[in-house]
Each structure stands twice: as C-alpha cells, then as structure tokens.
CSV table of C-alpha atoms and ligand atoms in Angstrom, one decimal:
chain,number,residue,atom,x,y,z
A,1,MET,CA,0.0,0.2,0.0
A,2,SER,CA,1.6,3.4,-1.0
A,3,ALA,CA,1.7,6.3,1.4
A,4,SER,CA,-1.1,8.0,-0.3
A,5,THR,CA,-3.6,5.4,0.1
A,6,ALA,CA,-2.6,4.9,3.8
A,7,VAL,CA,-3.6,8.2,4.5
A,8,ALA,CA,-6.5,8.2,2.2
A,9,ALA,CA,-7.9,5.0,4.0
A,10,LEU,CA,-8.0,7.0,7.5
A,11,ASP,CA,-11.2,8.5,8.5
A,12,ARG,CA,-10.7,12.4,9.0
A,13,GLN,CA,-12.4,12.7,12.2
A,14,GLN,CA,-10.1,9.8,13.3
A,15,VAL,CA,-6.8,11.5,12.3
A,16,LEU,CA,-7.8,14.9,13.7
A,17,THR,CA,-8.9,13.1,16.9
A,18,THR,CA,-5.5,11.3,17.1
A,19,LEU,CA,-3.5,14.6,16.4
A,20,GLY,CA,-5.5,16.5,18.9
A,21,ARG,CA,-5.0,13.9,21.6
A,22,HIS,CA,-1.5,12.7,21.2
A,23,TRP,CA,0.3,15.7,19.5
A,24,ASN,CA,-0.9,19.0,18.5
A,25,PRO,CA,-4.5,20.0,19.7
A,26,THR,CA,-4.3,23.7,18.1
A,27,ALA,CA,-3.2,22.2,14.7
A,28,ALA,CA,-6.1,19.6,15.1
A,29,LEU,CA,-8.7,22.3,15.9
A,30,MET,CA,-7.5,24.6,13.0
A,31,LEU,CA,-7.7,21.7,10.5
A,32,ALA,CA,-11.2,20.8,11.8
A,33,ALA,CA,-12.2,24.6,11.8
A,34,THR,CA,-10.9,25.4,8.4
A,35,GLY,CA,-12.0,22.3,6.7
A,36,ARG,CA,-8.4,22.1,5.0
A,37,GLN,CA,-7.8,18.8,3.7
A,38,LEU,CA,-5.2,16.4,5.1
A,39,GLU,CA,-2.3,16.1,2.5
A,40,SER,CA,-1.8,12.9,1.1
A,41,HIS,CA,1.1,13.6,-1.1
A,42,ALA,CA,3.0,16.2,-3.0
A,43,ARG,CA,5.0,16.7,-6.3
A,44,GLY,CA,6.5,19.9,-7.6
A,45,THR,CA,4.5,22.9,-6.6
A,46,GLU,CA,1.4,20.8,-5.9
A,47,VAL,CA,-0.1,19.0,-2.8
A,48,PHE,CA,-3.0,16.6,-3.3
A,49,GLY,CA,-5.4,16.5,-0.5
A,50,GLU,CA,-7.1,13.0,1.1
A,51,ASP,CA,-10.1,13.7,-1.2
A,52,GLY,CA,-8.0,14.2,-4.6
A,53,SER,CA,-8.2,17.9,-4.2
A,54,ARG,CA,-5.1,19.8,-5.7
A,55,ALA,CA,-3.4,22.9,-4.3
A,56,LEU,CA,-0.6,24.9,-5.0
A,57,ASP,CA,2.0,25.1,-2.3
A,58,PHE,CA,3.2,28.7,-2.0
A,59,ALA,CA,4.1,28.2,1.8
A,60,GLY,CA,6.6,25.6,1.2
A,61,SER,CA,7.1,24.7,5.1
A,62,TYR,CA,8.4,28.2,5.1
A,63,GLY,CA,11.2,27.5,2.7
A,64,VAL,CA,11.9,24.0,3.1
A,65,PHE,CA,10.7,23.0,-0.4
A,66,LEU,CA,12.8,25.1,-2.5
A,67,VAL,CA,13.4,22.6,-5.3
A,68,GLY,CA,9.6,21.6,-5.1
A,69,HIS,CA,8.2,18.4,-3.5
A,70,GLN,CA,9.8,15.2,-4.4
A,71,ASN,CA,12.4,16.3,-6.9
A,72,ASP,CA,13.5,13.5,-9.1
A,73,ALA,CA,17.3,14.1,-8.7
A,74,VAL,CA,17.1,14.5,-5.0
A,75,ARG,CA,14.9,11.3,-4.4
A,76,ALA,CA,17.1,9.4,-6.8
A,77,ALA,CA,20.2,10.4,-4.6
A,78,VAL,CA,18.3,9.5,-1.4
A,79,LEU,CA,17.4,6.2,-2.8
A,80,ASP,CA,20.8,5.3,-3.7
A,81,ALA,CA,22.4,6.3,-0.4
A,82,LEU,CA,19.8,4.2,1.3
A,83,ASP,CA,21.0,1.2,-0.7
A,84,THR,CA,24.9,2.0,-0.9
A,85,ALA,CA,25.7,4.0,2.1
A,86,PRO,CA,28.6,2.2,4.1
A,87,SER,CA,27.4,3.3,7.4
A,88,LEU,CA,25.1,5.8,9.0
A,89,VAL,CA,27.2,6.4,11.9
A,90,PRO,CA,27.6,10.1,12.5
A,91,GLY,CA,31.0,11.5,11.8
A,92,THR,CA,31.7,9.0,9.2
A,93,VAL,CA,33.4,10.3,6.3
A,94,HIS,CA,32.1,8.8,3.3
A,95,PRO,CA,32.3,9.9,-0.2
A,96,ALA,CA,28.8,11.8,0.2
A,97,THR,CA,30.3,14.0,2.9
A,98,ALA,CA,33.1,15.0,0.9
A,99,ASP,CA,31.0,15.6,-2.2
A,100,LEU,CA,29.0,18.0,-0.1
A,101,PHE,CA,31.8,20.0,1.5
A,102,GLY,CA,33.5,20.2,-2.2
A,103,LEU,CA,29.9,21.7,-3.5
A,104,LEU,CA,29.7,24.0,-0.6
A,105,THR,CA,33.1,25.3,-0.9
A,106,GLU,CA,32.4,26.1,-4.7
A,107,ILE,CA,29.2,27.8,-3.7
A,108,LEU,CA,30.1,29.8,-0.5
A,109,PRO,CA,32.0,33.1,-0.4
A,110,ALA,CA,35.9,32.0,-0.4
A,111,GLY,CA,37.1,31.4,3.1
A,112,LEU,CA,34.1,29.7,4.7
A,113,ASP,CA,35.3,26.2,4.0
A,114,ARG,CA,35.6,24.8,7.5
A,115,PHE,CA,32.2,22.7,8.5
A,116,ALA,CA,30.3,21.5,11.3
A,117,LEU,CA,27.0,19.3,10.9
A,118,GLY,CA,23.9,19.2,12.8
A,119,CYS,CA,20.3,18.1,12.4
A,120,SER,CA,18.3,21.4,12.8
A,121,GLY,CA,18.6,25.0,12.7
A,122,ALA,CA,18.3,25.3,16.6
A,123,GLU,CA,21.3,22.9,16.7
A,124,ILE,CA,23.8,24.8,14.3
A,125,SER,CA,22.7,27.9,16.1
A,126,GLU,CA,24.0,26.6,19.1
A,127,ILE,CA,27.2,25.4,17.4
A,128,ALA,CA,27.8,28.9,16.5
A,129,LEU,CA,27.4,30.2,19.8
A,130,ARG,CA,29.9,27.5,21.1
A,131,ALA,CA,32.4,28.4,18.3
A,132,ALA,CA,31.9,32.1,19.1
A,133,TYR,CA,32.5,31.5,22.8
A,134,LEU,CA,35.5,29.4,22.2
A,135,ALA,CA,37.1,31.8,19.6
A,136,ARG,CA,36.3,35.1,21.7
A,137,PRO,CA,36.7,33.3,25.4
A,138,GLU,CA,37.1,36.6,27.2
A,139,ARG,CA,33.7,37.8,25.6
A,140,ARG,CA,30.2,36.8,26.9
A,141,ARG,CA,27.8,39.3,25.1
A,142,ILE,CA,25.9,38.5,22.0
A,143,VAL,CA,24.0,40.7,19.8
A,144,ILE,CA,20.7,39.9,18.1
A,145,VAL,CA,18.1,41.5,16.2
A,146,GLU,CA,14.6,42.1,17.4
A,147,GLY,CA,12.4,39.8,15.8
A,148,GLY,CA,15.1,37.5,14.9
A,149,TYR,CA,14.8,33.6,15.0
A,150,HIS,CA,17.6,31.1,15.4
A,151,GLY,CA,15.6,28.0,16.7
A,152,LYS,CA,13.8,27.1,19.9
A,153,THR,CA,16.3,24.8,22.2
A,154,LEU,CA,17.3,26.1,25.1
A,155,GLY,CA,20.8,27.6,23.8
A,156,ALA,CA,19.1,28.9,20.7
A,157,LEU,CA,16.5,30.6,22.9
A,158,THR,CA,19.1,32.7,24.3
A,159,VAL,CA,19.6,34.5,20.9
A,160,LEU,CA,15.8,34.7,20.0
A,161,GLY,CA,14.8,38.2,19.1
A,162,GLN,CA,11.2,37.2,19.8
A,163,ARG,CA,10.6,38.0,23.5
A,164,GLU,CA,7.3,36.3,23.7
A,165,HIS,CA,8.8,32.9,23.0
A,166,ARG,CA,11.9,33.4,25.0
A,167,ASP,CA,11.1,34.9,28.4
A,168,ASP,CA,10.0,31.7,30.1
A,169,PHE,CA,12.9,29.6,29.2
A,170,ALA,CA,16.2,31.6,28.4
A,171,PRO,CA,18.5,32.8,30.9
A,172,ALA,CA,18.5,36.5,31.9
A,173,ASP,CA,19.3,38.8,29.2
A,174,ARG,CA,22.2,40.3,31.1
A,175,ASP,CA,24.7,39.3,28.3
A,176,LEU,CA,22.3,40.1,25.4
A,177,VAL,CA,22.0,43.2,23.4
A,178,ILE,CA,18.9,43.5,21.3
A,179,VAL,CA,19.0,45.9,18.3
A,180,PRO,CA,16.1,47.1,16.0
A,181,PRO,CA,16.0,45.4,12.6
A,182,GLY,CA,18.3,47.2,9.8
A,183,ASP,CA,19.9,49.6,12.5
A,184,ALA,CA,23.5,49.3,11.7
A,185,GLY,CA,24.2,52.3,14.2
A,186,ALA,CA,22.7,50.3,16.9
A,187,VAL,CA,24.9,47.4,16.1
A,188,ARG,CA,28.2,49.7,16.0
A,189,GLU,CA,27.2,51.1,19.2
A,190,ALA,CA,26.5,47.7,20.9
A,191,VAL,CA,29.9,46.2,19.5
A,192,ALA,CA,31.9,49.2,20.3
A,193,GLY,CA,33.2,48.0,23.9
A,194,ARG,CA,34.8,45.1,22.3
A,195,ASP,CA,33.2,42.8,24.9
A,196,VAL,CA,30.7,41.2,22.3
A,197,ALA,CA,31.6,37.8,21.0
A,198,ALA,CA,29.3,37.7,18.0
A,199,VAL,CA,26.3,39.3,16.4
A,200,PHE,CA,23.7,36.9,15.1
A,201,VAL,CA,21.8,38.2,11.8
A,202,GLU,CA,19.4,37.0,9.3
A,203,PRO,CA,20.3,39.1,6.2
A,204,VAL,CA,16.7,39.3,5.4
A,205,LEU,CA,14.7,39.2,8.6
A,206,GLY,CA,12.2,36.2,8.1
A,207,GLY,CA,9.3,35.1,10.5
A,208,ALA,CA,6.1,37.0,10.6
A,209,TYR,CA,8.2,40.4,9.9
A,210,LEU,CA,9.9,40.0,6.3
A,211,ARG,CA,12.1,42.9,6.4
A,212,VAL,CA,14.7,43.5,3.7
A,213,PRO,CA,17.3,45.7,5.5
A,214,PRO,CA,18.7,48.9,3.8
A,215,ALA,CA,21.5,48.3,1.4
A,216,ASP,CA,24.3,49.6,3.6
A,217,PHE,CA,23.0,47.5,6.8
A,218,MET,CA,25.1,44.5,6.1
A,219,PRO,CA,28.2,46.1,5.0
A,220,ASP,CA,28.1,48.8,8.1
A,221,VAL,CA,27.5,45.8,10.6
A,222,ALA,CA,30.2,43.8,8.8
A,223,ARG,CA,32.6,46.9,9.1
A,224,ALA,CA,31.8,47.4,12.9
A,225,CYS,CA,32.5,43.5,13.4
A,226,ARG,CA,35.7,43.6,11.8
A,227,GLN,CA,36.9,46.8,13.4
A,228,THR,CA,36.1,45.5,17.1
A,229,GLY,CA,37.0,41.8,16.5
A,230,THR,CA,33.4,40.7,17.0
A,231,LEU,CA,32.2,37.5,14.9
A,232,LEU,CA,29.5,38.1,12.4
A,233,VAL,CA,27.0,35.0,12.3
A,234,ALA,CA,24.8,35.3,9.2
A,235,ASP,CA,21.8,33.0,9.7
A,236,GLU,CA,20.8,31.9,6.0
A,237,ILE,CA,18.6,29.1,7.0
A,238,GLN,CA,15.7,30.6,5.5
A,239,THR,CA,17.5,32.6,2.7
A,240,GLY,CA,20.1,30.5,1.5
A,241,PHE,CA,20.2,28.4,-1.6
A,242,GLY,CA,18.6,31.0,-3.9
A,243,ARG,CA,15.4,32.1,-2.2
A,244,THR,CA,16.5,35.9,-2.5
A,245,GLY,CA,17.6,35.6,-6.0
A,246,ARG,CA,21.2,35.1,-5.1
A,247,MET,CA,22.8,31.7,-4.1
A,248,PHE,CA,23.1,33.3,-0.5
A,249,ALA,CA,21.5,36.6,0.8
A,250,ILE,CA,24.8,38.1,1.8
A,251,GLU,CA,25.9,38.2,-1.8
A,252,HIS,CA,23.4,41.2,-2.3
A,253,SER,CA,25.8,43.1,0.1
A,254,GLY,CA,29.1,41.2,-1.0
A,255,VAL,CA,29.7,40.8,3.0
A,256,VAL,CA,31.4,37.6,3.8
A,257,PRO,CA,30.4,36.7,7.5
A,258,ASP,CA,32.8,34.8,9.9
A,259,ILE,CA,30.2,32.2,10.3
A,260,MET,CA,27.3,31.1,8.1
A,261,LEU,CA,24.1,28.8,9.1
A,262,LEU,CA,22.6,26.7,6.7
A,263,SER,CA,19.6,24.3,6.6
A,264,LYS,CA,15.8,24.0,5.7
A,265,ALA,CA,15.8,24.0,2.0
A,266,LEU,CA,19.2,22.0,1.9
A,267,THR,CA,18.0,18.5,1.4
A,268,GLY,CA,14.9,19.4,-0.6
A,269,GLY,CA,12.5,18.6,2.1
A,270,PHE,CA,13.8,14.9,2.3
A,271,VAL,CA,16.0,14.6,5.3
A,272,PRO,CA,16.8,17.0,8.0
A,273,VAL,CA,20.3,18.5,8.2
A,274,ALA,CA,22.0,21.5,9.1
A,275,VAL,CA,25.5,22.9,8.2
A,276,VAL,CA,27.6,25.5,9.9
A,277,ALA,CA,30.4,27.0,7.7
A,278,MET,CA,33.2,28.8,9.4
A,279,SER,CA,36.6,30.5,8.4
A,280,GLU,CA,39.7,28.9,9.3
A,281,GLU,CA,40.4,32.0,11.4
A,282,VAL,CA,37.4,31.4,13.4
A,283,LEU,CA,38.6,27.6,14.2
A,284,SER,CA,42.2,28.5,15.0
A,285,ASP,CA,41.2,31.2,17.4
A,286,ALA,CA,38.7,28.5,18.9
A,287,ARG,CA,41.5,25.9,19.1
A,288,ARG,CA,43.4,28.2,21.4
A,289,SER,CA,40.8,28.3,24.1
A,290,PRO,CA,41.4,26.1,26.9
A,291,GLN,CA,37.8,24.9,26.9
A,292,TRP,CA,38.4,23.7,23.2
A,293,TYR,CA,38.2,19.7,22.8
A,294,PRO,CA,37.9,17.6,19.6
A,295,GLY,CA,34.4,17.1,18.8
A,296,VAL,CA,33.2,20.3,20.8
A,297,LEU,CA,31.5,21.7,17.6
A,298,ASP,CA,30.1,18.4,16.5
A,299,GLY,CA,26.6,17.0,16.6
A,300,THR,CA,24.6,14.1,15.3
A,301,GLY,CA,23.9,15.4,11.9
A,302,GLY,CA,25.5,14.1,8.7
A,303,SER,CA,23.7,10.8,8.1
A,304,ALA,CA,24.9,9.5,4.6
A,305,LEU,CA,21.1,9.9,3.6
A,306,SER,CA,21.3,13.4,4.6
A,307,VAL,CA,24.4,14.6,3.0
A,308,ALA,CA,23.6,12.6,-0.3
A,309,ALA,CA,20.1,14.6,-0.3
A,310,ALA,CA,22.1,18.0,0.4
A,311,ALA,CA,24.4,17.5,-2.2
A,312,ALA,CA,22.0,16.8,-5.0
A,313,THR,CA,19.7,19.7,-3.9
A,314,ILE,CA,22.6,22.0,-4.2
A,315,ARG,CA,23.2,20.4,-7.8
A,316,VAL,CA,19.7,21.1,-8.8
A,317,VAL,CA,19.9,24.5,-7.4
A,318,ARG,CA,23.1,25.2,-9.2
A,319,ASP,CA,22.6,23.4,-12.4
A,320,GLN,CA,19.0,24.9,-13.2
A,321,ASN,CA,20.2,28.4,-12.2
A,322,LEU,CA,17.5,28.6,-9.5
A,323,PRO,CA,18.6,31.8,-7.9
A,324,GLU,CA,18.3,33.5,-11.2
A,325,ARG,CA,15.0,32.1,-11.7
A,326,ALA,CA,13.8,33.3,-8.1
A,327,GLU,CA,15.2,36.9,-9.3
A,328,THR,CA,13.1,36.7,-12.5
A,329,VAL,CA,10.0,34.8,-11.6
A,330,GLY,CA,9.9,36.4,-8.3
A,331,ARG,CA,9.7,39.8,-10.2
A,332,ALA,CA,6.3,38.8,-11.6
A,333,LEU,CA,5.1,37.7,-8.3
A,334,ARG,CA,6.2,40.8,-6.6
A,335,GLU,CA,4.6,42.9,-9.1
A,336,GLY,CA,1.3,41.4,-8.6
A,337,LEU,CA,1.7,41.6,-4.7
A,338,HIS,CA,2.3,45.4,-5.1
A,339,ARG,CA,-0.5,46.0,-7.5
A,340,ALA,CA,-2.8,44.0,-4.9
A,341,VAL,CA,-1.6,46.6,-2.3
A,342,ARG,CA,-2.0,49.6,-4.4
A,343,GLU,CA,-5.5,48.2,-5.2
A,344,HIS,CA,-6.6,47.2,-1.6
A,345,PRO,CA,-5.1,49.8,0.9
A,346,ARG,CA,-8.0,49.1,3.1
A,347,HIS,CA,-6.6,45.5,3.6
A,348,LEU,CA,-2.7,45.5,2.8
A,349,VAL,CA,-0.1,47.9,4.0
A,350,ASP,CA,2.9,46.7,1.6
A,351,ALA,CA,4.3,43.8,-0.2
A,352,PRO,CA,7.9,43.3,1.3
A,353,GLY,CA,10.4,40.8,-0.3
A,354,ILE,CA,13.3,39.8,-2.3
A,355,GLY,CA,13.4,36.9,-5.0
A,356,LEU,CA,10.9,34.6,-4.0
A,357,MET,CA,10.9,35.5,-0.2
A,358,THR,CA,7.8,37.4,-0.6
A,359,GLY,CA,4.6,38.4,1.3
A,360,LEU,CA,1.9,40.8,2.0
A,361,ARG,CA,1.9,42.8,5.1
A,362,THR,CA,-1.8,42.9,6.3
A,363,ARG,CA,-3.8,45.6,8.2
A,364,ASN,CA,-4.6,43.0,11.0
A,365,PRO,CA,-4.6,39.2,11.8
A,366,SER,CA,-8.4,39.1,10.4
A,367,VAL,CA,-7.3,40.2,6.8
A,368,GLU,CA,-4.4,37.6,7.1
A,369,ASN,CA,-6.5,34.9,7.9
A,370,LEU,CA,-9.4,35.5,5.7
A,371,ILE,CA,-7.0,36.0,2.7
A,372,SER,CA,-5.4,32.7,3.7
A,373,MET,CA,-8.6,30.9,4.1
A,374,GLN,CA,-10.1,32.2,0.8
A,375,MET,CA,-7.0,31.1,-0.9
A,376,ALA,CA,-7.1,27.7,0.5
A,377,ALA,CA,-10.7,27.6,-0.8
A,378,ARG,CA,-9.3,28.4,-4.3
A,379,GLY,CA,-6.4,25.8,-4.1
A,380,ILE,CA,-3.5,27.8,-2.9
A,381,HIS,CA,-1.6,27.3,0.4
A,382,LEU,CA,0.2,30.2,1.7
A,383,GLY,CA,2.6,30.6,4.8
A,384,HIS,CA,0.6,32.1,7.8
A,385,SER,CA,2.4,34.3,10.1
A,386,LEU,CA,1.4,32.2,13.1
A,387,ASN,CA,1.3,35.2,15.2
A,388,GLU,CA,-2.1,36.4,15.9
A,389,GLN,CA,-0.6,39.0,18.2
A,390,MET,CA,1.1,41.1,15.9
A,391,ASP,CA,-0.6,44.3,14.6
A,392,GLN,CA,0.3,43.8,11.0
A,393,PRO,CA,1.3,40.1,10.3
A,394,VAL,CA,3.0,39.2,7.0
A,395,LEU,CA,1.2,36.4,5.0
A,396,ARG,CA,4.2,34.8,3.2
A,397,PHE,CA,4.5,33.5,-0.4
A,398,TYR,CA,7.2,31.1,-0.5
A,399,PRO,CA,6.8,29.0,-3.4
A,400,PRO,CA,9.4,26.4,-4.7
A,401,LEU,CA,12.1,28.2,-6.9
A,402,THR,CA,10.8,25.8,-9.7
A,403,VAL,CA,7.5,27.6,-9.9
A,404,SER,CA,6.2,28.3,-13.2
A,405,ALA,CA,4.9,31.8,-14.5
A,406,ALA,CA,1.6,30.3,-15.0
A,407,GLU,CA,1.5,28.8,-11.5
A,408,ILE,CA,2.1,32.4,-10.2
A,409,GLU,CA,-0.6,34.0,-12.6
A,410,ARG,CA,-2.9,31.5,-11.0
A,411,VAL,CA,-2.1,32.6,-7.6
A,412,LEU,CA,-2.6,36.3,-8.4
A,413,VAL,CA,-5.8,35.8,-10.0
A,414,ALA,CA,-7.0,33.9,-7.0
A,415,LEU,CA,-5.6,36.7,-4.8
A,416,ASP,CA,-7.8,39.2,-6.9
A,417,ALA,CA,-10.8,37.1,-6.4
A,418,SER,CA,-10.1,36.6,-2.7
A,419,LEU,CA,-9.4,40.4,-2.0
A,420,ASP,CA,-12.7,41.3,-3.9
A,421,TRP,CA,-14.6,39.1,-1.5
A,422,LEU,CA,-12.8,40.7,1.4
A,423,ASP,CA,-13.8,44.1,0.1
A,424,ARG,CA,-17.5,43.3,0.6
A,425,ARG,CA,-16.9,42.5,4.3
A,426,PRO,CA,-17.9,45.2,6.6
A,427,ALA,CA,-15.1,46.9,9.1
A,428,TRP,CA,-17.1,45.7,12.2
A,429,LEU,CA,-16.8,42.1,11.2
A,430,MET,CA,-12.9,42.5,10.6
A,431,ARG,CA,-12.5,43.9,13.9
A,432,ARG,CA,-14.8,41.2,15.6
A,433,ILE,CA,-12.9,38.4,13.9
A,434,THR,CA,-9.3,40.0,15.1
A,435,TRP,CA,-11.0,40.1,18.4
A,436,LEU,CA,-11.8,36.2,18.2
A,437,LEU,CA,-8.5,35.3,16.6
A,438,ARG,CA,-6.5,36.7,19.4
A,439,ARG,CA,-8.6,34.9,22.1
A,440,GLN,CA,-9.0,31.6,19.9
A,441,TYR,CA,-6.6,29.5,21.9
A,442,ARG,CA,-8.5,30.3,25.1
A,443,LEU,CA,-12.1,29.8,23.7
A,444,PRO,CA,-13.7,26.5,24.2
A,445,PRO,CA,-12.9,24.3,20.9
A,446,THR,CA,-16.7,23.3,20.3
A,447,LEU,CA,-17.2,27.1,20.1
A,448,VAL,CA,-14.7,27.7,17.7
A,449,LEU,CA,-15.9,24.9,15.5
A,450,LYS,CA,-19.3,26.1,15.8
A,451,LEU,CA,-18.2,29.5,14.7
A,452,MET,CA,-16.6,28.1,11.6
A,453,HIS,CA,-19.5,25.8,10.8
A,454,SER,CA,-17.6,22.5,11.1
A,455,ASP,CA,-19.6,19.6,11.5
A,456,LEU,CA,-16.6,17.6,13.2
A,457,GLU,CA,-16.3,16.8,16.9
A,458,VAL,CA,-13.6,17.6,19.4
A,459,ASN,CA,-13.2,14.6,21.3
A,460,TRP,CA,-9.4,14.7,22.4
B,1,PLP,C1,16.2,31.9,10.1
B,1,PLP,C2,16.0,30.6,10.9
B,1,PLP,N1,17.0,30.3,11.9
B,1,PLP,C3,16.6,29.0,12.6
B,1,PLP,C4,15.5,28.4,12.4
B,1,PLP,C5,15.4,27.1,13.3
B,1,PLP,O1,15.5,25.8,12.5
B,1,PLP,P1,14.9,24.5,13.0
B,1,PLP,O2,13.3,24.7,13.0
B,1,PLP,O3,15.4,23.5,12.3
B,1,PLP,O4,15.5,24.3,14.4
B,1,PLP,C6,14.6,28.7,11.3
B,1,PLP,C7,13.6,27.8,11.4
B,1,PLP,O5,12.2,28.3,10.9
B,1,PLP,C8,14.8,29.7,10.7
B,1,PLP,O6,13.9,30.3,9.9
C-alpha cells in the first residue's frame, strides 16, 4: 500500500482526534475549523488532498521545499544512499560527505570552508554560539536583532529576538543586546566596547516580519564587527540556496561573515540536516581556547542519507540556475503583490520581499486569516505568520524556485478574487474576527468549530 492510499484510508475525524489527543490540539482544531484537507502526497509545486483535491503550495514549509516536492534528482540520490551507504554512523566520512563539502566550498564565499554538521537549525545556532564563545573566550555578550529567529532549543533561545517565545525559558538577558532590525548604528554602538563575542543576524529578517534591510546595513555591520574583533554570524537558514535571488542573501551586499548557518532547503525537504560554515580564522582562534576539545563543535547530523540529499539539492539549485529564476519569476510575483497593495489599501500595507521570499503585510490578523482561508478555498496554500498578536502580520508567499510563470499567474488571479471577496466584508466584522483570533486558543474548541460551521467533533 502506498503512503497516499494509507492516508486516504484513514477517517478524517479519526486522524484529527489522534492529532488532537496525542500531539497538537491547536493544529487539530485549526484543521477541523478551516476544513482544510489532510495532505496525502505532494509533487513539484502541488500538494494533493485526501479527497483527491489539488493545491498549489506557496507556503513551502516556510522555505523547506525550495526545489519543489519530491524532486526527482534528490529522490534518486536519497534512494541510492539508502542502498549503498556504507554506514549511517554520524561523523563517518564517506564519499557523499566529501562531495557535499566540495560543493559547499564551490558555492560559498571564499574562506568559509570549515564545516560542522547538525540535524536542525536550532542545533547549529548552538554550534555557532559554542564556536563564538571558544573563539572569543574573554567575551560573553551576544548581539541579536529584535524579531530574529534562530531556533527554539534552550541555547538557541538565548539568541531569539522574539521575546514572547523566549522569556519563560532562556537565561536572563544580562549578556544579550537586542538591536532594532536594519539599524547598523545600534550594532556599531553595541559592539564598540569590544566585549561582544558575536552578532547574530538574518540577512533578510524572516518570521512574521519579512524585512529587507537597507543596502548599507550588512556592510556597516560587517565593518563594525571587523573593527572590534566581533564575529559576524549570518543565519541563512531561510534565505540560503537562492530564495532571495542570489545563492546566499549576503551576496546582495558582498559581505562575507565569519560563520554562516544553513539548513531548511538544503535537502529538498527529504532529510533534516544543517551545516555551519566557518572560516579557518574562527577555528584556529577557537582551538586556542582552554575549553577546546576535539568534537566540541560536533552534533549528530550528517547521516549518509542527509549529506547525499544535500549534495543533490545543491546540484539542482546550481545546475538549474534557480537563484536567477527566483529573481526573474519572483519579479512577476512581487509586481502582482504590489498591484494588490495599490488596489486594496484598506486591507494591505505593503508587499515586502526579495526574489521569491515574498509576502503581504496585512492591516490586521483578520485580513491575514481571511485571505489565507479564501486562497485555500481556491486551491492555494500560503505561509501564515502564526502570530495573531502582531498588529500587521505578514502572510508569506514562499513557492519553490521551480514554480512556473503560469502558477504565479494563477495565484495572482486567486488573490484578486480573494481580496474582492474581502472588500465586501464590513469593517466591524473584521474587528470582531481579530478580537476572536487573539483569543482563539482560550475559547472552548466546540465554540470555535461552531463559529466556523464545522460538523466535526472535538473529542480529544
Ligand atoms: C532563520 C531561521 N533560523 C533558525 C531556524 C530554526 O531551525 P529549526 O526549526 O530547524 O531548528 C529557522 C526555522 O524556521 C529559521 O527560519
């Protein structure tokens, strides 16, 4: 039985009950309330519902599915590794690992050719923290950007710029300096005392914010870091491998960081893996620390399966020139989104983005949710900000870089229709929906389902 028939054979109520009881009641409730189909399988830009329905995936798991779902070349590499890998023991150097490091050295800026492997973005954020503390042992302070995201494990939470997700878990902020996004002056001031080990920054701030910084931001930050011996850590977990129209987002500014974080799109969505790329200078500084020991920067990542998938994904990105495609095809999408903003100022603030890292900054959470639901009803999945407390959340459009011009056109036509539908809703209704959205997790689930006219039962 194929995976798709196995899912199709399950009763929807039963799946939601299992999800709600054993894992994620909020996700179960949202699936039940919105009537969104459970996905049975996916291919290219399309995901297929349990009932045979098809939808265009412009959410892409927030950037994971960069080369589309089930990319043939990556799939073949994974299957081959499954059959031929000599060992899955982490730390083993087999040909696929050497292949991956060779490819990374070719596409990364010169000098970033020392690597450490992990399984997730959060894990490599912690490896970068360890490297920074080792390389600058006399410094304890870290600079982060307000709203920045580097993962949710305890160490990664120390450098999380989203206070609401950090404060209950992370240690006190005494060694943390939080600067506003895009404010190089604040970074310069923060590192001036030469007591900061590292600045963590996303070259384009992702999350529910999606902010492209001013052109001089990264060069100014890099200069301030260089002048004060502070390490610059560029988190390219969401921006890397072409999403912004260049292989890496830092290429827009010509800046070369000391440490770079890579994950998400790296294996085409098949196997989780994450890579820290560092300069030899960082490593040789770190080795001089009394805290250094071999393996201090290692994690469990780097199975044969994951490195083979990563190498194959990089080849697809490079050989199909996907960064350039993100730039050209992305222009059409961004123009369409800008047109929507001009035509619907009552609902939309702007259309931030670069390449195919795009979105709509909405006037309030009800606009974001209603567009998202209207688009879903028209067979388009978008990337919800997952943040109803924000005043102007950004609804994200992150299609695979293999997306066709026709698929983009289809999305823009659906967006027009969704916004026309929204235009016919009165302002009081929008305010009421925002009020409800902000309290939805505290409302009785049965009431939420009733309000959404769902006939499913909450029995978890
Ligand atoms: C920029 C950035 N950094 C780090 C992470 C954390 O990655 P993970 O969820 O694999 O821990 C993410 C995940 O969304 C991210 O977007």
